[in-house]
Each structure stands twice: as structure tokens, then as C-alpha cells.
Coordinates of C-alpha atoms and ligand atoms in Angstrom, one line a residue:
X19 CA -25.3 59.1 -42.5
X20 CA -23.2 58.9 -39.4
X21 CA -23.8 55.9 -36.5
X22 CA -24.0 58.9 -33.7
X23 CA -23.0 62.3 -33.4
X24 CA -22.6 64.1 -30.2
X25 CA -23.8 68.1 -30.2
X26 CA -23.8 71.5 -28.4
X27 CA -20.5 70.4 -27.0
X28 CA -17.2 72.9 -26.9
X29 CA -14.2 70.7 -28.5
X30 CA -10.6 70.7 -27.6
X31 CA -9.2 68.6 -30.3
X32 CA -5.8 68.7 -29.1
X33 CA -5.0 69.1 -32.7
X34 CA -4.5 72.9 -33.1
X35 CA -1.4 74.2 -34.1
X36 CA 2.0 75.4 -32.1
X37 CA 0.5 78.8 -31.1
X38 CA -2.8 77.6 -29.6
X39 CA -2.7 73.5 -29.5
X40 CA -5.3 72.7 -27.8
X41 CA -7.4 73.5 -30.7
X42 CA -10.2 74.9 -29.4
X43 CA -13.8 74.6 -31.3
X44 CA -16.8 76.2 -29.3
X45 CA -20.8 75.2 -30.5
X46 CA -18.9 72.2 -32.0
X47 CA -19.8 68.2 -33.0
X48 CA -18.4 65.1 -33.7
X49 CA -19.5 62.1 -36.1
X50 CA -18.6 58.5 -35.5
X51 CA -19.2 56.1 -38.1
X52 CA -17.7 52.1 -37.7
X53 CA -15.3 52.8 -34.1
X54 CA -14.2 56.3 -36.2
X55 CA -14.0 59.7 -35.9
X56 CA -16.1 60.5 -39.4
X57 CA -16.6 64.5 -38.9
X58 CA -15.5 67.0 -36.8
X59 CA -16.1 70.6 -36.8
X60 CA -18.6 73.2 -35.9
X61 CA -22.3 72.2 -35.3
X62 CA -23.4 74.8 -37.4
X63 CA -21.7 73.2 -40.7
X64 CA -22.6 69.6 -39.3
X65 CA -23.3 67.8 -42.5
X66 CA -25.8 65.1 -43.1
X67 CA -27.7 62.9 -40.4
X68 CA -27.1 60.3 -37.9
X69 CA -28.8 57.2 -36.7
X70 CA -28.1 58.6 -33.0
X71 CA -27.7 62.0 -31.9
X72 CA -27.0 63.1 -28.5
X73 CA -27.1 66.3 -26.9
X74 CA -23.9 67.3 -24.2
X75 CA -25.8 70.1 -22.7
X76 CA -22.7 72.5 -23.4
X77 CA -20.0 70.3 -21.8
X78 CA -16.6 69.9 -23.3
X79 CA -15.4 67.1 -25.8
X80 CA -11.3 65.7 -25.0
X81 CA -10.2 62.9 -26.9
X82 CA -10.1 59.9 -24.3
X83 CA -7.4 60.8 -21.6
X84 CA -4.5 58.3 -21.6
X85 CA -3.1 57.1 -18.7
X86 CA 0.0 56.0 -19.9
X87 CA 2.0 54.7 -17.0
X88 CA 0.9 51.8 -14.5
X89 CA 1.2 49.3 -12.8
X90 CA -2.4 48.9 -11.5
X91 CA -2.0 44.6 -11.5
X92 CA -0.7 43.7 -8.2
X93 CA -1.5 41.6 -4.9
X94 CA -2.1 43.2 -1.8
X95 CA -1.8 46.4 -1.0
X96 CA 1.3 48.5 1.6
X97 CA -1.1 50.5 3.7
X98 CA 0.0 48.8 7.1
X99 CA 3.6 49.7 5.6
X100 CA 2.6 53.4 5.1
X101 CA 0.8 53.4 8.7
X102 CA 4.1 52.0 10.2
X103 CA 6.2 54.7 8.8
X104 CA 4.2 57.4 9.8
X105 CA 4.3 55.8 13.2
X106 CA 8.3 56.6 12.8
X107 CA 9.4 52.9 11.9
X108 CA 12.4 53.5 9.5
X109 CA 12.6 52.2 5.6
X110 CA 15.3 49.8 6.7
X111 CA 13.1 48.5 9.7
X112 CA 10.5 47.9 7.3
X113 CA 12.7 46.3 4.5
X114 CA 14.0 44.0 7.8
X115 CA 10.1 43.0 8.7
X116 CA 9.9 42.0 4.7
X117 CA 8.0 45.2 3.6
X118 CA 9.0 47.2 -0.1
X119 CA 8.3 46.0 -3.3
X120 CA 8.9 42.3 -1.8
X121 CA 6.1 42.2 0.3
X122 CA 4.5 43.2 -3.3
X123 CA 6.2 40.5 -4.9
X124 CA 5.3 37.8 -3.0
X125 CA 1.7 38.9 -2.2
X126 CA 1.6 38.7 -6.1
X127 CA 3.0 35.1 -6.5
X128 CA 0.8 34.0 -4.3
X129 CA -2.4 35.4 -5.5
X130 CA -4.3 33.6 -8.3
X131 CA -5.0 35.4 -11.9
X132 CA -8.2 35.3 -10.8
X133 CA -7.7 37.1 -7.7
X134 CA -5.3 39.9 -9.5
X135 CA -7.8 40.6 -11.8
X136 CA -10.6 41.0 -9.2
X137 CA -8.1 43.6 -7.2
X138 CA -7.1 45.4 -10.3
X139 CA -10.7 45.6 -12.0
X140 CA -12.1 48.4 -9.7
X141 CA -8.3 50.5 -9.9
X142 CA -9.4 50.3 -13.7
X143 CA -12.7 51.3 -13.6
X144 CA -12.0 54.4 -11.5
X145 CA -9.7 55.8 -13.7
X146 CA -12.2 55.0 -16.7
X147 CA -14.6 56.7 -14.6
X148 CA -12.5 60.0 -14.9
X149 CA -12.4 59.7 -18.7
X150 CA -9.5 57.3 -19.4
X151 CA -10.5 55.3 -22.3
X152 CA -6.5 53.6 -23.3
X153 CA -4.2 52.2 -20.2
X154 CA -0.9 51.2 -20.4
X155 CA 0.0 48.0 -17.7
X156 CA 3.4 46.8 -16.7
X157 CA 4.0 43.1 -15.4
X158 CA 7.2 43.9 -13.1
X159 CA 6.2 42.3 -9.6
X160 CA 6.5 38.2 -10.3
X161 CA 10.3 38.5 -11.3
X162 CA 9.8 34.9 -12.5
X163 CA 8.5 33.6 -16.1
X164 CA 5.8 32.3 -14.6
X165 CA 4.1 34.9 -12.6
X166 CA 5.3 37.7 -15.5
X167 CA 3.5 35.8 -17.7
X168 CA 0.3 35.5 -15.3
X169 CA 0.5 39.6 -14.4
X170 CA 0.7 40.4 -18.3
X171 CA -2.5 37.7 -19.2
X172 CA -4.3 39.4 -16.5
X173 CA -3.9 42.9 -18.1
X174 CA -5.1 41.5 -21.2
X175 CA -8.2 40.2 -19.6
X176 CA -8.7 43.3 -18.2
X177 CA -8.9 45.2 -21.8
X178 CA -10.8 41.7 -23.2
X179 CA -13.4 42.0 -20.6
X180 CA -13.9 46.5 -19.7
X181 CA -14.5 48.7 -22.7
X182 CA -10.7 50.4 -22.0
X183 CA -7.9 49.8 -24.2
X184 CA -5.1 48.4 -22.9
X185 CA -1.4 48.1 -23.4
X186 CA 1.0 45.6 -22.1
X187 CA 4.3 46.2 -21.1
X188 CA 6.9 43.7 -19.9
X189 CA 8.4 45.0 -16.6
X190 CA 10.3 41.7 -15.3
X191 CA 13.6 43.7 -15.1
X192 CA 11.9 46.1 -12.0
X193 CA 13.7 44.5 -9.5
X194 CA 16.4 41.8 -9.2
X195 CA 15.0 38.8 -6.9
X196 CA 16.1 38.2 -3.4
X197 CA 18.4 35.1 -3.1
X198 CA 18.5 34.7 -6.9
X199 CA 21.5 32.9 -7.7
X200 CA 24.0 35.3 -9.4
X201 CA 22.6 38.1 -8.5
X202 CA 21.6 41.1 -11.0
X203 CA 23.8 40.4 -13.8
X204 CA 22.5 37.0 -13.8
X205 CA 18.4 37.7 -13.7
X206 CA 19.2 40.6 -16.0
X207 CA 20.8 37.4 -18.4
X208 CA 17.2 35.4 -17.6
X209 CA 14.8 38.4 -18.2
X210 CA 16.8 38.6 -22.0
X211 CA 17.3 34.9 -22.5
X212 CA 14.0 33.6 -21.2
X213 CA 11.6 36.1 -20.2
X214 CA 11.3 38.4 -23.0
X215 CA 11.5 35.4 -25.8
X216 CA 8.2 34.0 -23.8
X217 CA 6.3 37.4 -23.4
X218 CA 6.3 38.4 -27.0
X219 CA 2.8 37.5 -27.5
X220 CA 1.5 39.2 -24.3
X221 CA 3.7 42.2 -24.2
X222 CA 3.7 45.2 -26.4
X223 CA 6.5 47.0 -24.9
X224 CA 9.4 46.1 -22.4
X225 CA 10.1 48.5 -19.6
X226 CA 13.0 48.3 -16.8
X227 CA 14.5 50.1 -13.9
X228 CA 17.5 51.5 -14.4
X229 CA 19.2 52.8 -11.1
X230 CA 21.6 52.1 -8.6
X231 CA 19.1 50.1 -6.3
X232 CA 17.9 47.9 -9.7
X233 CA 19.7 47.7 -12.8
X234 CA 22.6 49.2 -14.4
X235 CA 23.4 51.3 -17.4
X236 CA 24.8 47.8 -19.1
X237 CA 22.2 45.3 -17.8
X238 CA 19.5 47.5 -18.8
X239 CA 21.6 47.5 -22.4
X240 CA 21.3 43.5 -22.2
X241 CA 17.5 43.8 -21.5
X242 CA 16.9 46.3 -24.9
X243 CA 19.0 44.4 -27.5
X244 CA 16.2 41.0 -26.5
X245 CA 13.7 43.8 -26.6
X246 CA 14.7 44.3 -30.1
X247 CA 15.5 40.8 -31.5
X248 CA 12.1 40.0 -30.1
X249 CA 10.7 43.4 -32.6
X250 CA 9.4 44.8 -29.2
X251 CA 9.4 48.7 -28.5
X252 CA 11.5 49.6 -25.1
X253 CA 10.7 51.9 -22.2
X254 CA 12.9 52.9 -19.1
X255 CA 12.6 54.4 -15.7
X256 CA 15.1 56.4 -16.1
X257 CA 17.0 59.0 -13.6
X258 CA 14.5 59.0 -10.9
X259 CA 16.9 58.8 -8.0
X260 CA 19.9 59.8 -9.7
X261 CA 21.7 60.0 -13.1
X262 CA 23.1 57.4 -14.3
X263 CA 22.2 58.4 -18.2
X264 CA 19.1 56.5 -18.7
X265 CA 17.7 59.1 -20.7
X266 CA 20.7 58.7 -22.7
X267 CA 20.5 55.7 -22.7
X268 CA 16.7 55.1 -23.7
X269 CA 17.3 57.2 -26.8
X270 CA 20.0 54.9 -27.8
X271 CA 17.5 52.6 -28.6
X272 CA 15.0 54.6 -30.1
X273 CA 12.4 53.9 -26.8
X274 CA 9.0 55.1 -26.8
X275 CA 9.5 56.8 -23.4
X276 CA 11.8 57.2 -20.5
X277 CA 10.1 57.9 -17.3
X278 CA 10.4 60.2 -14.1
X279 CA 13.6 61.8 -14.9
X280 CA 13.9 64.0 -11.9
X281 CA 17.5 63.2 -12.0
X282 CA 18.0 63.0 -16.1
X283 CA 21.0 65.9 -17.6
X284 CA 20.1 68.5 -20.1
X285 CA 22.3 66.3 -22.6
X286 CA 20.2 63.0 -21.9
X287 CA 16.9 65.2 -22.8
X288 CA 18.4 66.5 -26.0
X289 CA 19.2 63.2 -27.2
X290 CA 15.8 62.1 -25.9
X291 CA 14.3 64.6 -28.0
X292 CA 16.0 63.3 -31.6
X293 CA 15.5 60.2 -31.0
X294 CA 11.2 60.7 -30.6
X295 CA 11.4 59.6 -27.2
X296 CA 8.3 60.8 -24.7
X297 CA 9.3 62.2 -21.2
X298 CA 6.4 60.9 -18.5
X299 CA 6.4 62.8 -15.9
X300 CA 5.6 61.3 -13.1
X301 CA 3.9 63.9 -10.1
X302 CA 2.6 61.2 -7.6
X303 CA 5.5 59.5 -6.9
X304 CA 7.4 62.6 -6.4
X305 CA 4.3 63.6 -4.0
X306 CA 4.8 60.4 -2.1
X307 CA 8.7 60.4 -2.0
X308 CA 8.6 63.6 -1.1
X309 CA 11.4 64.1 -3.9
X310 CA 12.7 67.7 -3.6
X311 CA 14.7 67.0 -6.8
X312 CA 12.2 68.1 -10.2
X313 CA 12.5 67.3 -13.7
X314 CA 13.6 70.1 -15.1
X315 CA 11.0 71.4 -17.3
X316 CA 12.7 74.2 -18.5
X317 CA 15.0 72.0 -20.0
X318 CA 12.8 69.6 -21.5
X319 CA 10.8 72.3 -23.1
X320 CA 14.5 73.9 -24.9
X321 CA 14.7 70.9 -26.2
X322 CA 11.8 70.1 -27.6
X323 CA 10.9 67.0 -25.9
X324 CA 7.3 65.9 -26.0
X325 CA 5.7 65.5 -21.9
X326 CA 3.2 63.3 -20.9
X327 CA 1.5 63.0 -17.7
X328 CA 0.9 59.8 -16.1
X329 CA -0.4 58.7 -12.5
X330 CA 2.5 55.5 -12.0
X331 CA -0.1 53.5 -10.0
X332 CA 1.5 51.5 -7.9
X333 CA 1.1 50.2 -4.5
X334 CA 4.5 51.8 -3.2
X335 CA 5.9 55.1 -4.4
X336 CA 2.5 56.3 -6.1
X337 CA -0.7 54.6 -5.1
X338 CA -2.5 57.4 -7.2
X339 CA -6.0 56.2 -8.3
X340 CA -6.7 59.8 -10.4
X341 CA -4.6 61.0 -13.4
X342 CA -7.5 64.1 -13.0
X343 CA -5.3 65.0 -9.4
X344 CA -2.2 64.0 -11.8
X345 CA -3.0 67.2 -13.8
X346 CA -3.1 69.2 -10.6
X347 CA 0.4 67.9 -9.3
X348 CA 1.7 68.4 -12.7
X349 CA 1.1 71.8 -12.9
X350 CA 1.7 72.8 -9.0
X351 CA 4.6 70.4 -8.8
X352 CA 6.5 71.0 -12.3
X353 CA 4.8 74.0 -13.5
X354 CA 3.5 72.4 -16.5
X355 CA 1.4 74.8 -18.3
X356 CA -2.8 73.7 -18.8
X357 CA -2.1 73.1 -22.7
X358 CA 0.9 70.5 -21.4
X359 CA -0.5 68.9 -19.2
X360 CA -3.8 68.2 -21.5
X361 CA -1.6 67.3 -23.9
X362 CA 0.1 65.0 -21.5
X363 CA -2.4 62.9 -20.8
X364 CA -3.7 62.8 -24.7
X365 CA -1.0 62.9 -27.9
X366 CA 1.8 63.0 -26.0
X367 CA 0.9 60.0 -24.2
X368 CA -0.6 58.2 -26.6
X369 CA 3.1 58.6 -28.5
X370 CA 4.5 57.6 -25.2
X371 CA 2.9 54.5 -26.0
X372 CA 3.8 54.5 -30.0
X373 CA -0.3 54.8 -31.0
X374 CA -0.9 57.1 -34.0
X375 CA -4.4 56.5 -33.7
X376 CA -5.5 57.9 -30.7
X377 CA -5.4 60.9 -28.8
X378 CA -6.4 64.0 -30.6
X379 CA -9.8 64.3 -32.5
X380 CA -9.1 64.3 -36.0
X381 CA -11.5 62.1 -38.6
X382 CA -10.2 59.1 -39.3
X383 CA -9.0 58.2 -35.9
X384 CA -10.3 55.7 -32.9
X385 CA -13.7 57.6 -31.4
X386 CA -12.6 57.4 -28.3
X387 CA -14.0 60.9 -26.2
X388 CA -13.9 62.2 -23.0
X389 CA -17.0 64.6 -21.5
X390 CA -16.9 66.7 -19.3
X391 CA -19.3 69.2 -17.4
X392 CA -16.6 71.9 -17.1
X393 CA -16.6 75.7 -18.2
X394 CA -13.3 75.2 -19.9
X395 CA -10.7 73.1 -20.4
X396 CA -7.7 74.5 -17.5
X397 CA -10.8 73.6 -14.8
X398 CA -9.6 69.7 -15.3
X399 CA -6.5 70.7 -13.9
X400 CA -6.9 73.7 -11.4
X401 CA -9.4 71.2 -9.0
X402 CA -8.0 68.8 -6.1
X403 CA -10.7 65.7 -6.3
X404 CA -14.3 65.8 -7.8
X405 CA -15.0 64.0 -11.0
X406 CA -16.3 66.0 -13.9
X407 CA -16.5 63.4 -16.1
X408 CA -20.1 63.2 -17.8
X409 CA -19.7 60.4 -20.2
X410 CA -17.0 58.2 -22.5
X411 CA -17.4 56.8 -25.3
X412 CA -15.1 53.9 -26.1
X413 CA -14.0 53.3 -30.6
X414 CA -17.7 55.2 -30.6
X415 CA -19.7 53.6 -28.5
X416 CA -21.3 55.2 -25.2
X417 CA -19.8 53.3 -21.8
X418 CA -19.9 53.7 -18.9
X419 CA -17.1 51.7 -16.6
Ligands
ZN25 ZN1 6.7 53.0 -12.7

């Protein structure tokens, strides 16, 4: 006796093996029973009954899509920025007016928790909408214990309060604070010192921005050794404007992920790939940079490195609100093949995000599904816009966002 079992549905398990991993099941059904995955196969060898059964018309069964890379907390918004660059002001006559992440930063600060939740609810609940059933969110635009602190509760009320899971990841080492006294080296100090030592209960993750306009190679180092006295996992943006061996450098410490690498050497990604580490590609923000530099792909895929697919939202260099349209840009931007992609934005990033108990349907695991009225899996990639999305179901329960 199963709690509910969902029929005449076409299954794409995402747990097939090397030669065909999408694992395709057609006439197929799934079983939940207590939050689980309790039976999965084809319909016809469905055994025994369940208290609920419900009929997907044909449509095709994902686990949950994972959007594994945001930062969807954040006051304001830079569309009068994006308007006045198009109107030909410049990035420096912008930063001069007190536009960039800054303007981010402060509109932030001053907003309540209450008021960050109510502008990041709706971000949420459009990417549920398309399926996503587990979010990652960075803190990253306070800079200060304070308003980290507030930007990670907030995320956490945001999985506490929609039926999404969500996972928090300490960003405070995003951006070194204007005027703050010492400069990098000495917020970089703060964020491992202080920061990190008072997230550890609201963070699952720490993340930071290593580049020439952020942090270095060594301050980043700083930031990962608190990350690990404090038994954190760590994450990097790493190589995105150029290489300064943050891939490298994120295997070093074992991280979950490093993230973008448009810039990132064929020796970072080999060491990448025996340490475990995830490479989350990034599409949007090379979209909205228009970044001629790729990741290279090819390379990633000769060394074995696991790709996941993630949308970045942000308010600056990706305000992407679909990881659906991510697919697309993933494969007409890097080439990613339909199975990578897929598996981008289901076990690869749920290993982005170091859960084993998500992101391929296999009994045993969370029950968390994704529906959707397509005629096969590639058509969630190969459209620009529409949502397909016919229903989620959240550790086995129907929602809708
Ligand atoms: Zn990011």
C-alpha cells in the first residue's frame, strides 16, 4: 500500500547508465510512501495499491529540477541601471552615480527582512512554477554580520514557509565594502574571524568571489580554512573574468562546486574533477555580459567533470527568472548536449550542492517530481519561454507554488 502513485506517465529517471543516462521508462509509475520514492518502474509491473492514484495524461516524470545557483534575496532591483546603459551611459558613469552591486548593497541594508522576503517570495515561486522543487540561496549583498545574517534568515523563511527546499549559502566574501577600513585583506580577515563563526547555524555552504575586481587567490584561501574549522562545505566563483586558478584552487579544498569558469585552464578542471568538484555553468550571465569567452566544454567533458546548469539570479549580471530558458542557453551558448543539460539541473546539481538524496528517481530517495506536458524530454530545452510544467510534487506531496 503506497500513500500515492502517479500513472500513464513517461519517466526520465536520470538514473540510467553511461550510454543512455537519462534513463528512459515509457508507460511508467512512481510510488511514494512517507516523503519517498517507494516504487519505480513500468506501470504494467506496478505492484500493490495506493491510497491516491493520479493519472498524468501521458506527460513526462523529471525528478524535481534544481536550481542550484542564486542569489534571488536582494533589495531593489537595477532596471533604471540597465535602461541608462542602453541609453549609452558608461559602467564607470554608472559606478560614479552609485550604481553596481552597491546600489544592491545598500538597497539591501536598508530594506527590512520583512521586505526581502516579500521581494524574493514571487522570484521563488516562479521558478517552482517551472518545476524547481530544491533552491540554493547565497547571502552576499549586506557585507556586514548583521545584514548577512538577516539575508541568510530570510532564505530560511523562504524554505520554512513555500513547499521548496532550500539551501543556504554564506556569500559575505562577494564584494569587499566601500570605505572599509583596511581594505580587502582586512574584510577578507572579518568575513573568517567573525562572519563565518556567526553564520554556522544559518549557512550550509560558504561561497566567495575570487577575481581581480573581489578577492584574491590567498584571501579566498583565508575565507575556506574558517569554512572548514566551522565543518562548512565551500564553493567559489571561480574564473569568470579571468584565470587566476580558482578552479584550482576550489579543488584544493575539496568544494562542492566552482562556478562560471569561462576563464578556468584545462589543468584547474582536471583537478576539479578528482577532487568531486561540480562545474555550474552559468548561461545567463554570459548572455547578459555578453562574454565572448566560453567554458570550455570540451575540456570539461575530457576530464570528466560533472556540469550543472544553474540560472545565477541576480539583479546585475543575470536577472534570469527561468532555469527552463537556462537549458536553452546552455545548449545554444556552450553546446551542452539535452542529456547534460537535464542532468545539469537534476544529479549534477543536486551534487553541486552535496545532497545524495535528491535528483534522480530511484526508491528510497526524497519524492520530489517534476511534470511536464511535453512529447519528450529534449523539448524542455529546445523552447525559448512557455512553461510546460503540469504539476510538482514536493517529499510526495502535490503543490502547487
Ligand atoms: Zn553568482
Amino acid at each position: 500500500m503506497f500513500d500515492r502513485v502517479w500513472t500513464h506517465a513517461n519517466l526520465a529517471t536520470m538514473d540510467g547508465p553511461a550510454e543512455a543516462p537519462l534513463g528512459l521508462v515509457e508507460d511508467g509509475a512512481v510510488a511514494a510512501w512517507d516523503g519517498r520514492i517507494a516504487w519505480i518502474g513500468r506501470q504494467a509491473d506496478l505492484p500493490g495499491s495506493a491510497k491516491e492514484t493520479i493519472d498524468c495524461g501521458g506527460d513526462w516524470i523529471l525528478p524535481g529540477l534544481i536550481d542550484c545557483h542564486t542569489h534571488l534575496v536582494f533589495g531593489g532591483d537595477r532596471a533604471a541601471e540597465f535602461e541608462q546603459r542602453l541609453a549609452g551611459a558608461t559602467y564607470e558613469e554608472i559606478a560614479r552615480a552609485g550604481g553596481g552591486i552597491f546600489s544592491t548593497v545598500r538597497a539591501t541594508r536598508d530594506a527590512s527582512e520583512d521586505a526581502l522576503f516579500a521581494a524574493a517570495r514571487p522570484r521563488l515561486q516562479g521558478l517552482m512554477a517551472e518545476g524547481v522543487t530544491t533552491v540554493e540561496i547565497k547571502s552576499g549583498y549586506g557585507l556586514t554580520l548583521d545584514s548577512e545574517l538577516a539575508m541568510l534568515r530570510v532564505a530560511r523563511r523562504l524554505g520554512a514557509t513555500l513547499p521548496v527546499g532550500v539551501v543556504t549559502t554564506l556569500l559575505a566574501a562577494h564584494a569587499v565594502p566601500p570605505g572599509f577600513p583596511g581594505g580587502a585583506d582586512a574584510y577578507a580577515l572579518h568575513v573568517a574571524e567573525d562572519i563565518i563563526p556567526a553564520a554556522a547555524g544559518l549557512a550550509d555552504a560558504v561561497d566567495a568571489f575570487c577575481e581581480g575586481i573581489a578577492f584574491s587567490p590567498a584571501q579566498t584561501a583565508l575565507v575556506f580554512e574558517a569554512a572548514r574549522r566551522a565543518g562548512l562545505p565551500v564553493k567559489l566563483h571561480a574564473d569568470q573574468l579571468s584565470d587566476l586558478g580558482g578552479a584550482a584552487l576550489a579543488a584544493r579544498y575539496g568544494a562542492l562546486s566552482a562556478d562560471h569558469l569561462e576563464h578556468a585552464s584545462a589543468t584547474g578542471l582536471r583537478a576539479m574533477s578528482e577532487a568531486g568538484s561540480v562545474a555550474v555553468l552559468l548561461p545567463g550571465a554570459t548572455f547578459v555580459l555578453r562574454e565572448a569567452r566560453r567554458p570550455d566544454v570540451a575540456a570539461m567533458r575530457a576530464a570528466g567533470l560533472r556540469m550543472a546548469v544553474s540560472t545565477d539570479m541576480n539583479p546585475g549580471s543575470s536577472p534570469a527568472r527561468s532555469l527552463l530558458l537556462m537549458l536553452n542557453m546552455a545548449c545554444t551558448l556552450f553546446r551542452l548536449t539535452v542529456e547534460e543539460a537535464l542532468m545539469g539541473v537534476t544529479l549534477h546539481a543536486a551534487a553541486a550542492l552535496g545532497l545524495r538524496d535528491r535528483g534522480v528517481l530511484r526508491p528510497g530517495l526524497r519524492c520530489d517530481l517534476a511534470v511536464f506536458r511535453v512529447s519528450r524530454p529534449a523539448e524542455l530545452c529546445y523552447w525559448l519561454g512557455g512553461n510546460p510544467c503540469s504539476r510538482r510534487i514536493v517529499a510526495g506531496e502535490q503543490s502547487s507554488p
